[in-house]
Short mmCIF file of C-alpha atoms and ligand atoms in Angstrom, two decimals:
data_model
loop_
_atom_site.label_atom_id
_atom_site.label_comp_id
_atom_site.label_asym_id
_atom_site.label_seq_id
_atom_site.Cartn_x
_atom_site.Cartn_y
_atom_site.Cartn_z
CA MET A 182 2.19 32.30 11.50
CA LEU A 183 1.99 28.59 12.30
CA ARG A 184 4.56 26.44 10.47
CA VAL A 185 3.74 22.73 10.25
CA ALA A 186 5.74 19.87 8.79
CA VAL A 187 3.70 16.93 7.51
CA VAL A 188 5.93 13.86 7.08
CA GLY A 189 4.59 11.70 4.23
CA SER A 190 2.76 12.80 1.09
CA GLY A 191 0.34 9.89 0.73
CA PRO A 192 -3.41 10.44 1.18
CA SER A 193 -3.23 10.86 4.99
CA GLY A 194 -0.45 13.47 4.65
CA VAL A 195 -2.13 15.40 1.88
CA TYR A 196 -5.51 15.39 3.62
CA THR A 197 -3.77 16.64 6.75
CA ALA A 198 -2.27 19.50 4.74
CA GLN A 199 -5.66 20.19 3.15
CA ASN A 200 -7.42 20.38 6.52
CA LEU A 201 -4.72 22.61 7.91
CA VAL A 202 -4.92 25.23 5.15
CA GLN A 203 -8.74 25.09 5.01
CA LEU A 204 -9.23 25.48 8.77
CA ASP A 205 -6.48 28.08 9.48
CA SER A 206 -5.68 30.99 7.20
CA ASP A 207 -2.33 31.64 8.93
CA VAL A 208 -0.78 28.18 8.61
CA ARG A 209 2.03 27.21 6.25
CA VAL A 210 2.60 23.55 5.58
CA ASP A 211 5.70 21.71 4.29
CA VAL A 212 4.83 18.16 3.11
CA ILE A 213 8.03 16.18 3.41
CA ASP A 214 8.64 12.84 1.72
CA ARG A 215 11.69 10.64 1.55
CA LEU A 216 10.90 9.93 -2.13
CA PRO A 217 11.26 12.59 -4.83
CA CYS A 218 7.65 11.85 -5.88
CA PRO A 219 4.46 12.62 -3.97
CA TYR A 220 1.25 10.65 -3.30
CA GLY A 221 2.57 7.66 -1.32
CA LEU A 222 0.50 4.52 -1.82
CA VAL A 223 -1.68 6.21 -4.46
CA ARG A 224 1.42 6.26 -6.64
CA TYR A 225 3.20 3.17 -5.26
CA GLY A 226 0.35 0.98 -4.00
CA VAL A 227 -2.84 1.44 -5.98
CA ALA A 228 -2.74 -1.07 -8.82
CA PRO A 229 -1.65 0.46 -12.17
CA ASP A 230 -4.86 -0.86 -13.86
CA HIS A 231 -7.06 0.98 -11.31
CA GLU A 232 -7.03 4.26 -13.32
CA LYS A 233 -10.04 5.64 -11.57
CA ILE A 234 -8.47 5.37 -8.07
CA LYS A 235 -5.15 6.58 -9.48
CA SER A 236 -6.88 9.71 -10.77
CA LEU A 237 -7.26 10.73 -7.18
CA GLN A 238 -3.76 12.11 -7.73
CA ASN A 239 -5.45 15.04 -9.40
CA ASN A 240 -7.23 15.96 -6.13
CA LEU A 241 -4.10 15.49 -4.11
CA ARG A 242 -2.17 17.63 -6.59
CA THR A 243 -4.48 20.59 -5.99
CA VAL A 244 -3.61 20.50 -2.26
CA LEU A 245 0.14 20.27 -2.90
CA GLU A 246 -0.10 23.20 -5.34
CA HIS A 247 -1.89 25.34 -2.72
CA GLU A 248 -0.05 28.66 -2.15
CA ARG A 249 0.55 27.84 1.56
CA VAL A 250 1.65 24.25 0.98
CA ARG A 251 5.14 23.26 -0.19
CA PHE A 252 6.25 19.78 -1.30
CA LEU A 253 9.76 18.83 -0.19
CA GLY A 254 10.69 15.45 -1.70
CA ALA A 255 13.83 13.37 -1.29
CA VAL A 256 14.15 14.43 2.41
CA ARG A 257 14.60 11.49 4.77
CA VAL A 258 13.42 11.79 8.35
CA GLY A 259 15.00 9.26 10.72
CA PRO A 260 18.25 7.29 10.51
CA GLY A 261 20.59 8.68 7.85
CA GLY A 262 18.46 11.83 7.57
CA LEU A 263 16.86 14.43 9.72
CA ALA A 264 16.28 13.41 13.34
CA ALA A 265 12.68 13.78 14.66
CA ALA A 266 13.99 16.04 17.46
CA ARG A 267 15.63 18.40 14.89
CA LEU A 268 12.46 18.52 12.78
CA ARG A 269 10.55 19.47 15.94
CA GLN A 270 12.98 22.44 16.36
CA LEU A 271 12.39 23.68 12.88
CA TYR A 272 8.56 23.69 12.94
CA HIS A 273 5.86 24.62 15.42
CA ALA A 274 4.32 21.22 14.90
CA VAL A 275 5.12 17.99 13.06
CA VAL A 276 2.45 15.51 11.85
CA TYR A 277 3.73 12.05 11.04
CA CYS A 278 1.73 10.45 8.21
CA VAL A 279 4.20 7.73 7.35
CA GLY A 280 1.79 4.84 6.86
CA ALA A 281 2.68 1.19 7.52
CA ALA A 282 5.95 0.65 5.72
CA THR A 283 6.49 -3.06 6.00
CA ASP A 284 4.61 -6.35 5.74
CA ARG A 285 3.43 -8.82 8.32
CA HIS A 286 5.22 -12.14 8.61
CA LEU A 287 3.77 -15.62 8.61
CA GLY A 288 6.42 -17.10 10.91
CA ILE A 289 6.48 -20.51 9.13
CA PRO A 290 9.40 -22.59 7.85
CA GLY A 291 10.60 -21.73 4.37
CA GLU A 292 9.07 -18.27 4.38
CA ASP A 293 12.30 -16.70 3.16
CA LEU A 294 13.06 -19.21 0.39
CA PRO A 295 13.95 -17.64 -3.00
CA GLY A 296 10.69 -17.19 -4.89
CA SER A 297 8.71 -16.26 -1.74
CA TRP A 298 8.01 -12.52 -1.49
CA SER A 299 5.75 -10.21 0.40
CA ALA A 300 2.98 -8.82 -1.84
CA THR A 301 4.36 -5.38 -0.96
CA GLU A 302 7.66 -6.26 -2.68
CA PHE A 303 5.83 -7.38 -5.82
CA VAL A 304 3.52 -4.37 -5.79
CA SER A 305 6.52 -2.03 -5.34
CA TRP A 306 8.23 -3.63 -8.39
CA TYR A 307 5.35 -3.22 -10.81
CA SER A 308 4.57 0.21 -9.36
CA ALA A 309 8.17 1.46 -10.09
CA HIS A 310 9.12 2.12 -6.47
CA PRO A 311 12.78 3.17 -6.63
CA ASP A 312 13.71 0.85 -3.73
CA ALA A 313 12.11 -2.21 -5.33
CA ALA A 314 14.31 -5.12 -6.38
CA ASP A 315 13.94 -6.65 -9.82
CA ASP A 316 14.70 -10.23 -8.98
CA GLY A 317 12.96 -12.16 -11.70
CA PHE A 318 9.65 -12.68 -9.83
CA LEU A 319 8.09 -14.50 -12.80
CA ARG A 320 10.99 -16.47 -14.22
CA ASP A 321 9.98 -20.09 -14.79
CA VAL A 322 6.76 -19.63 -12.87
CA ARG A 323 3.91 -22.01 -13.90
CA SER A 324 1.95 -21.85 -10.66
CA ALA A 325 1.73 -18.99 -8.11
CA VAL A 326 0.25 -18.98 -4.65
CA VAL A 327 -1.08 -15.77 -3.09
CA ILE A 328 -1.54 -16.14 0.67
CA GLY A 329 -4.37 -14.04 2.13
CA VAL A 330 -7.74 -12.94 0.81
CA GLY A 331 -7.70 -9.10 1.27
CA ASN A 332 -7.80 -6.44 -1.45
CA VAL A 333 -4.02 -6.52 -1.85
CA ALA A 334 -4.22 -10.25 -2.57
CA VAL A 335 -6.88 -9.51 -5.19
CA ASP A 336 -4.69 -6.82 -6.75
CA VAL A 337 -1.60 -9.02 -7.15
CA THR A 338 -3.75 -11.93 -8.36
CA ARG A 339 -5.38 -9.69 -10.98
CA ILE A 340 -2.05 -8.27 -12.18
CA LEU A 341 -0.64 -11.81 -12.53
CA ALA A 342 -3.70 -12.85 -14.55
CA ARG A 343 -3.83 -9.92 -16.91
CA GLY A 344 -2.39 -10.03 -20.40
CA PRO A 345 0.02 -7.50 -21.99
CA ALA A 346 -2.73 -5.79 -24.00
CA GLU A 347 -4.46 -4.77 -20.77
CA LEU A 348 -1.26 -3.78 -18.94
CA SER A 349 0.40 -1.80 -21.70
CA PRO A 350 -1.89 1.27 -21.38
CA THR A 351 -0.97 1.61 -17.70
CA ASP A 352 1.99 3.58 -16.35
CA MET A 353 3.72 0.33 -15.28
CA PRO A 354 7.51 0.47 -15.84
CA GLN A 355 8.70 -1.14 -19.07
CA ALA A 356 10.73 -3.91 -17.41
CA ALA A 357 7.75 -5.10 -15.33
CA LEU A 358 5.47 -4.90 -18.38
CA ARG A 359 7.91 -7.00 -20.36
CA ALA A 360 8.26 -9.59 -17.60
CA LEU A 361 4.50 -9.87 -17.08
CA ALA A 362 3.90 -10.12 -20.82
CA ALA A 363 6.39 -12.99 -21.10
CA SER A 364 4.99 -14.82 -18.05
CA ARG A 365 3.96 -18.45 -18.49
CA ILE A 366 1.82 -18.61 -15.37
CA GLY A 367 -1.14 -20.97 -15.80
CA ASP A 368 -2.47 -21.25 -12.25
CA ILE A 369 -2.82 -18.59 -9.57
CA HIS A 370 -4.10 -19.86 -6.24
CA MET A 371 -5.44 -17.22 -3.86
CA VAL A 372 -5.82 -18.85 -0.48
CA GLY A 373 -7.67 -17.87 2.76
CA ARG A 374 -7.18 -19.52 6.11
CA ARG A 375 -10.83 -18.92 7.10
CA GLY A 376 -14.06 -19.26 5.16
CA PRO A 377 -15.45 -17.38 2.14
CA SER A 378 -17.84 -15.42 4.33
CA GLN A 379 -14.86 -14.13 6.35
CA ALA A 380 -12.72 -12.98 3.45
CA ARG A 381 -11.54 -9.36 3.66
CA PHE A 382 -11.78 -8.39 -0.01
CA THR A 383 -14.57 -6.03 -1.10
CA THR A 384 -17.15 -7.24 -3.62
CA LYS A 385 -16.27 -4.69 -6.29
CA GLU A 386 -12.65 -5.85 -6.28
CA LEU A 387 -13.67 -9.48 -6.17
CA ARG A 388 -16.05 -9.19 -9.10
CA GLU A 389 -13.32 -7.61 -11.22
CA LEU A 390 -11.46 -10.94 -11.16
CA GLY A 391 -14.33 -12.44 -13.03
CA GLY A 392 -14.04 -10.07 -16.01
CA LEU A 393 -10.46 -10.66 -17.02
CA PRO A 394 -9.95 -11.76 -20.61
CA GLY A 395 -8.30 -15.21 -20.79
CA ALA A 396 -8.65 -15.94 -17.06
CA GLY A 397 -11.15 -18.40 -15.59
CA LEU A 398 -12.33 -18.45 -11.97
CA LEU A 399 -12.46 -21.65 -10.02
CA VAL A 400 -14.18 -22.00 -6.64
CA ASP A 401 -14.59 -25.37 -4.94
CA PRO A 402 -18.25 -25.82 -3.90
CA ALA A 403 -17.06 -28.19 -1.12
CA GLU A 404 -15.13 -25.28 0.51
CA LEU A 405 -18.21 -23.07 0.32
CA ALA A 406 -20.16 -25.86 2.03
CA LEU A 407 -17.65 -25.98 4.89
CA ASP A 408 -18.57 -22.42 5.87
CA PRO A 409 -21.53 -22.11 8.26
CA GLY A 410 -21.74 -18.40 7.20
CA CYS A 411 -22.70 -19.55 3.72
CA ALA A 412 -25.58 -21.69 4.95
CA ASP A 413 -27.75 -18.76 6.05
CA LEU A 414 -26.79 -15.69 3.96
CA SER A 415 -29.43 -13.51 5.58
CA ALA A 416 -27.44 -13.62 8.86
CA LEU A 417 -24.37 -12.07 7.15
CA PRO A 418 -23.55 -8.37 6.87
CA ALA A 419 -24.46 -7.18 3.33
CA ALA A 420 -20.90 -6.83 2.07
CA ARG A 421 -20.02 -10.41 3.08
CA ARG A 422 -23.30 -11.77 1.67
CA ARG A 423 -22.45 -10.19 -1.70
CA ASN A 424 -18.99 -11.79 -1.65
CA VAL A 425 -20.49 -15.20 -1.02
CA GLU A 426 -23.04 -14.70 -3.77
CA VAL A 427 -20.33 -13.89 -6.29
CA LEU A 428 -18.27 -16.89 -5.17
CA ARG A 429 -21.27 -19.18 -5.44
CA GLY A 430 -21.89 -18.08 -8.99
CA TRP A 431 -18.33 -18.95 -9.95
CA ALA A 432 -18.52 -22.30 -8.16
CA GLN A 433 -21.25 -23.37 -10.59
CA VAL A 434 -19.14 -22.85 -13.73
CA PRO A 435 -16.14 -25.06 -14.31
CA ASN A 436 -13.39 -23.04 -15.93
CA GLU A 437 -10.50 -25.49 -16.08
CA ASP A 438 -9.98 -24.82 -19.84
CA ALA A 439 -9.14 -21.12 -19.51
CA PRO A 440 -5.51 -20.18 -20.46
CA ARG A 441 -5.02 -18.80 -16.95
CA ARG A 442 -6.91 -20.12 -13.95
CA ILE A 443 -7.54 -18.17 -10.74
CA ARG A 444 -8.27 -20.69 -8.01
CA LEU A 445 -9.94 -19.17 -4.95
CA ARG A 446 -9.30 -21.51 -2.02
CA PHE A 447 -10.50 -21.39 1.60
CA PHE A 448 -9.95 -23.06 4.94
CA LEU A 449 -6.30 -23.66 4.20
CA ARG A 450 -3.65 -22.39 6.67
CA PRO A 451 -0.08 -22.04 5.44
CA ALA A 452 2.13 -24.45 7.38
CA GLU A 453 5.39 -24.52 5.44
CA LEU A 454 7.00 -23.48 2.17
CA LEU A 455 8.66 -26.50 0.56
CA ALA A 456 11.92 -26.14 -1.42
CA ASP A 457 12.63 -27.57 -4.83
CA GLY A 458 16.17 -27.08 -6.18
CA GLY A 459 16.97 -24.29 -3.71
CA ARG A 460 13.82 -22.29 -4.45
CA VAL A 461 10.26 -22.52 -3.39
CA GLY A 462 8.41 -25.34 -5.13
CA ALA A 463 5.13 -25.73 -3.17
CA VAL A 464 3.20 -24.45 -0.19
CA ARG A 465 2.05 -26.97 2.41
CA PHE A 466 -1.32 -25.95 3.81
CA GLU A 467 -3.22 -27.43 6.77
CA ARG A 468 -6.91 -27.86 6.13
CA THR A 469 -8.83 -25.87 8.81
CA GLU A 470 -12.44 -25.93 9.99
CA PRO A 471 -14.54 -23.37 11.77
CA ASP A 472 -14.05 -23.29 15.53
CA GLY A 473 -17.54 -21.85 16.18
CA ARG A 474 -16.13 -18.50 17.46
CA GLY A 475 -15.31 -16.86 14.08
CA GLY A 476 -11.86 -18.49 13.99
CA VAL A 477 -10.59 -21.80 12.67
CA ARG A 478 -8.74 -24.79 14.04
CA GLY A 479 -6.35 -27.19 12.30
CA THR A 480 -7.65 -30.65 11.25
CA GLY A 481 -4.26 -32.34 10.92
CA GLN A 482 -4.83 -32.90 7.17
CA PHE A 483 -2.38 -31.30 4.75
CA GLU A 484 -2.42 -30.27 1.14
CA ASP A 485 0.60 -29.26 -0.97
CA VAL A 486 0.01 -26.66 -3.68
CA GLU A 487 2.66 -26.26 -6.39
CA ALA A 488 4.17 -22.81 -6.55
CA GLN A 489 7.33 -21.38 -8.06
CA LEU A 490 6.13 -17.93 -6.84
CA VAL A 491 4.61 -17.23 -3.43
CA LEU A 492 3.21 -13.82 -2.61
CA ARG A 493 2.48 -13.36 1.08
CA SER A 494 -0.37 -10.87 1.29
CA VAL A 495 -1.30 -10.93 4.94
CA GLY A 496 -1.38 -7.23 5.73
CA TYR A 497 0.93 -4.26 6.22
CA ARG A 498 2.68 -3.30 9.45
CA GLY A 499 3.86 0.04 10.83
CA VAL A 500 7.55 0.43 11.64
CA PRO A 501 8.95 2.36 14.65
CA LEU A 502 10.18 5.88 13.86
CA GLU A 503 13.40 6.80 15.66
CA GLY A 504 12.62 9.40 18.28
CA LEU A 505 8.86 8.54 18.52
CA PRO A 506 7.08 6.20 20.88
CA PHE A 507 5.72 3.00 19.27
CA ASP A 508 3.25 0.30 20.27
CA ALA A 509 4.79 -2.88 18.85
CA SER A 510 1.62 -4.93 19.33
CA SER A 511 -0.47 -2.74 17.01
CA GLY A 512 2.42 -1.31 14.90
CA THR A 513 1.17 2.24 15.60
CA VAL A 514 2.29 5.38 17.44
CA PRO A 515 0.30 5.85 20.74
CA HIS A 516 -1.90 8.96 20.48
CA LEU A 517 -4.90 10.77 21.87
CA ALA A 518 -7.09 12.16 19.06
CA GLY A 519 -3.93 12.41 16.94
CA ARG A 520 -1.66 13.92 19.64
CA VAL A 521 1.42 11.71 20.19
CA VAL A 522 1.53 10.26 23.70
CA ARG A 523 4.95 9.79 25.31
CA ALA A 524 5.25 7.88 28.58
CA GLY A 525 1.54 8.44 29.32
CA ALA A 526 1.52 12.17 28.57
CA VAL A 527 0.71 14.14 25.42
CA ALA A 528 3.80 15.38 23.63
CA PRO A 529 3.08 18.95 22.51
CA GLY A 530 3.73 19.67 18.82
CA GLU A 531 3.83 16.04 17.66
CA TYR A 532 0.92 14.41 15.87
CA VAL A 533 0.02 11.34 13.76
CA ALA A 534 -2.55 10.61 11.09
CA GLY A 535 -3.33 7.67 8.75
CA TRP A 536 -2.11 4.10 9.12
CA ILE A 537 0.68 4.93 11.61
CA LYS A 538 -2.15 6.31 13.82
CA ARG A 539 -4.93 3.72 13.40
CA GLY A 540 -3.25 0.70 11.77
CA PRO A 541 -3.36 -0.54 8.10
CA THR A 542 -7.14 -0.71 7.48
CA GLY A 543 -9.77 1.16 5.58
CA VAL A 544 -9.95 2.70 2.15
CA ILE A 545 -8.29 5.89 0.99
CA GLY A 546 -11.27 8.02 2.01
CA THR A 547 -11.01 6.75 5.62
CA ASN A 548 -7.99 9.05 5.88
CA ARG A 549 -10.13 12.17 5.54
CA PRO A 550 -11.92 12.06 8.92
CA CYS A 551 -8.75 10.61 10.49
CA ALA A 552 -6.68 13.59 9.24
CA LYS A 553 -9.38 16.06 10.28
CA GLU A 554 -9.39 14.76 13.88
CA THR A 555 -5.64 15.24 14.09
CA VAL A 556 -5.72 18.69 12.60
CA LEU A 557 -8.45 19.84 15.02
CA SER A 558 -6.23 18.71 17.93
CA LEU A 559 -3.24 20.51 16.43
CA LEU A 560 -5.16 23.75 15.84
CA ASP A 561 -6.42 23.59 19.43
CA ASP A 562 -2.79 23.57 20.54
CA ALA A 563 -1.63 26.15 17.99
CA SER A 564 -1.50 29.33 20.08
CA ALA A 565 0.67 27.70 22.76
CA LEU A 566 2.96 26.18 20.08
CA VAL A 567 3.45 29.50 18.29
CA ARG A 568 4.23 31.30 21.59
CA GLU A 569 6.82 28.69 22.42
CA ARG A 570 8.97 28.99 19.28
CA PRO A 571 9.63 31.77 16.71
CA PRO A 572 9.16 30.62 13.16
CA ARG A 573 12.24 30.34 10.93
CA ASP A 574 12.79 29.26 7.39
CA PRO A 575 12.95 25.51 7.60
CA VAL A 576 14.19 24.94 4.04
CA ALA A 577 17.41 26.95 4.59
CA ALA A 578 18.02 24.87 7.71
CA LEU A 579 17.28 21.63 5.88
CA ARG A 580 19.78 22.56 3.19
CA ALA A 581 22.36 23.51 5.82
CA GLU A 582 21.97 20.03 7.25
CA GLY A 583 22.79 18.46 3.85
CA ALA A 584 19.25 17.77 2.54
CA GLU A 585 18.63 18.51 -1.17
CA PRO A 586 14.86 18.75 -1.33
CA VAL A 587 13.10 18.03 -4.63
CA GLU A 588 10.50 20.81 -4.72
CA TRP A 589 7.31 20.95 -6.79
CA SER A 590 9.16 22.11 -9.91
CA GLY A 591 11.42 19.06 -9.59
CA TRP A 592 8.41 16.78 -9.34
CA GLN A 593 6.87 18.41 -12.43
CA ALA A 594 10.16 17.78 -14.27
CA ILE A 595 9.81 14.05 -13.29
CA GLU A 596 6.31 14.04 -14.67
CA ARG A 597 7.57 15.47 -17.96
CA ALA A 598 10.32 12.92 -18.13
CA GLU A 599 7.78 10.13 -17.56
CA ALA A 600 5.55 11.42 -20.31
CA ALA A 601 8.57 11.63 -22.65
CA LEU A 602 9.61 8.08 -21.76
CA GLY A 603 6.11 6.79 -22.46
CA ALA A 604 6.01 8.61 -25.83
CA SER A 605 9.32 7.12 -26.83
CA LEU A 606 7.95 3.65 -26.07
CA GLY A 607 4.66 4.20 -27.89
CA ARG A 608 2.82 4.07 -24.57
CA GLY A 609 1.12 6.69 -22.32
CA VAL A 610 3.00 7.93 -19.23
CA VAL A 611 5.57 5.35 -18.08
CA LYS A 612 7.04 5.65 -14.61
CA LEU A 613 10.76 6.03 -13.97
CA ALA A 614 11.76 3.13 -11.76
CA ASP A 615 15.11 4.06 -10.20
CA TRP A 616 16.56 6.80 -8.00
CA GLU A 617 19.16 7.92 -10.50
CA SER A 618 16.61 8.62 -13.28
CA LEU A 619 14.19 10.31 -10.87
CA LEU A 620 16.79 12.60 -9.38
CA ALA A 621 18.33 13.34 -12.81
CA ALA A 622 14.91 14.29 -14.13
CA ALA A 623 14.24 16.45 -11.04
CA ARG A 624 17.55 18.28 -11.53
CA THR A 625 16.49 19.37 -15.03
CA ALA A 626 13.99 21.70 -13.30
CA GLY A 627 16.86 23.34 -11.43
CA ALA A 628 18.87 23.61 -14.69
CA SER A 629 15.99 25.28 -16.56
CA GLN A 630 15.51 27.77 -13.69
CA ALA A 631 19.19 28.63 -13.33
CA PRO A 632 19.96 32.26 -14.27
P1 NAP B 63 -6.27 -7.20 4.95
O1 NAP B 63 -7.48 -6.66 4.37
O2 NAP B 63 -6.06 -7.05 6.41
O3 NAP B 63 -6.19 -8.77 4.59
C1 NAP B 63 -5.20 -9.60 5.07
C2 NAP B 63 -5.47 -11.04 4.75
O4 NAP B 63 -4.41 -11.86 5.21
C3 NAP B 63 -6.72 -11.62 5.40
O5 NAP B 63 -7.33 -12.52 4.52
C4 NAP B 63 -6.15 -12.40 6.64
O6 NAP B 63 -6.92 -13.45 7.05
C5 NAP B 63 -4.91 -12.90 6.01
N1 NAP B 63 -3.94 -13.34 7.04
C6 NAP B 63 -3.40 -12.57 8.02
N2 NAP B 63 -2.51 -13.26 8.70
C7 NAP B 63 -2.43 -14.49 8.13
C8 NAP B 63 -1.68 -15.69 8.37
N3 NAP B 63 -0.78 -15.74 9.35
N4 NAP B 63 -1.87 -16.76 7.58
C9 NAP B 63 -2.78 -16.67 6.55
N5 NAP B 63 -3.51 -15.68 6.27
C10 NAP B 63 -3.33 -14.57 7.04
O7 NAP B 63 -4.93 -6.54 4.29
P2 NAP B 63 -4.55 -6.10 2.83
O8 NAP B 63 -5.13 -6.96 1.79
O9 NAP B 63 -3.06 -5.89 2.91
O10 NAP B 63 -5.22 -4.67 2.75
C11 NAP B 63 -4.85 -3.58 3.62
C12 NAP B 63 -5.85 -2.47 3.50
O11 NAP B 63 -5.75 -1.81 2.23
C13 NAP B 63 -7.30 -2.95 3.61
O12 NAP B 63 -8.06 -2.06 4.30
C14 NAP B 63 -7.71 -2.98 2.09
O13 NAP B 63 -9.13 -2.94 1.93
C15 NAP B 63 -7.01 -1.78 1.59
N6 NAP B 63 -6.84 -1.90 0.13
C16 NAP B 63 -7.90 -1.53 -0.67
C17 NAP B 63 -7.83 -1.64 -2.04
C18 NAP B 63 -8.95 -1.21 -2.92
O14 NAP B 63 -9.88 -0.61 -2.34
N7 NAP B 63 -8.96 -1.49 -4.17
C19 NAP B 63 -6.69 -2.24 -2.66
C20 NAP B 63 -5.66 -2.65 -1.82
C21 NAP B 63 -5.71 -2.47 -0.43
P3 NAP B 63 -7.84 -13.29 8.41
O15 NAP B 63 -9.02 -12.48 8.03
O16 NAP B 63 -8.14 -14.72 8.76
O17 NAP B 63 -6.94 -12.63 9.45
#
C-alpha cells in the first residue's frame, strides 16, 4: 500500500488526492491542512457573493469523503509544527499543495501606513480566516483606492460597493457584514498601471461590476484613448477585446450621481502613499504612457487620489517552506513535472502541485491538469518508494509528536456550528471567524463520539 501525504486542502491538494485514488487502487491519502477547515482559497479566497464558484466545495467534499482519503486539519507543517523531513519519514511520498501564502509588495514610500492593506488581508477578514485581523478597515473611509486590475482587485472592489441586502445572504462573518453595512464609502478607485487592453481581469468578472445596485461605473474616455490597443480592437485577443468593449460602453454613460461610484482608472503607476493625521490620506500616482513594447514609462506628471483605505491587489506570492528548495525569483519550488528538484537532482518522494509549483495564475480548474501531471510522476516512482519504506500509521505518530488533528467528523461539527450560528442570526450559514470557536466546535464531535 502506498501512503501519501498531501499538504494543503485547497483545490490543488484535493485534485491531487482525487487523481491519486482514481489512478491507483492501492493508495491511501492523508490531506493535511494547518487550518481546521478544508478547501483553502475556495473557502478563504473566493468571494462570499460568488455562490456558484463556492459551490465547488461540494465536489471537493466528495473527494475528502472518499474511503481512502482522510482529512487531517489543524496540523501545521513547518516551523512550530511537523518538520518536512519528519513528514517524509511517515509517508512514502509527500505532495506540497500549499499555494502562494503571501502578497507581493509595491516597494514604494508609505506602503505600510495605517489604512494600507494587502487585498489578501481584506479578503481574509471578510472570508472569516481565523488569522485575519479586524482592524477597522472601513472606519471613516469615504474614498478607497484598489491598486491593480486583476480579478482579486475586482472582487474587493465589488465587495466594497455592495450593500447589506446583497451581502447578508452570504456566509460572511457577522462582524464583517456589520462593518460593510455601516460603511460610508462613496468612491472606489480601481487603478491599473498599464492600459485597459492590458488589464488582467476576466470579462465575466468585469461585467459584474456593472450590475451592482446603487453603484455607478465611471471610465475616463481619455484614458481609453491613450491605449493603442483600443485603437484597433481586431488586433487584440478575444478576451481583451471584450474587456475593452465593456469599458467603452461604461465610458459613454456618466454615472457621477450614483450613491457609490466605482472609478476604473488606467495608466497610473503608484508612486507614494501620502499620510494624513498618521494614516493614509491619498495615493500619489505617476501618469504613465505606453512604451511601445507592451510596458509603460513614467511621464513625470503626478495625480493624488484621496484614499482613507488602500488595498494593494498586485498578486500573490509563494513563501519558502522550511526544508524544501525555493526559487525566490518566481516564488515557487523548483520541480520537474511535479517532482521537487534539490541542488539540480530530483528528490525522490517529494512533489508539488498548484500555485507553489507554477506560480499564482490561472483559475481553479487550471489545478486539475497541474495535479494530474504531478500524480503521474508520483505513481511512476511508486514502486521504488514503497520498497524503500514500510508503511506505518502516520496519525498515531502525528499525535505522539503533539499534533491534535481535526478529522472529518470535527469539520462536520464546525459546519453544524456555522449553520446554527446563521440560524440564530436569521441568516443562512455564517462562518466562525476565530480559532477558539472553530476548535471548540470541532471538539464537540469528539465529545459526541466519546464512549
Ligand atoms: P493578477 O491577475 O496577476 O493581477 C495583478 C494586477 O496587479 C495586475 O493588474 C498587475 O499589473 C498589477 N500589478 C502588479 N505589480 C504592480 C505594481 N508594482 N504596481 C501596480 N500594479 C501592479 O493577480 P490577482 O488579481 O491577485 O489574481 C491572481 C489569480 O487568481 C489570477 O489568475 C486570477 O484570475 C485568479 N482569480 C480569479 C478569480 C475569478 O475567477 N473570479 C477571482 C480572484 C482571483 P500588470 O499587468 O501591469 O503587471
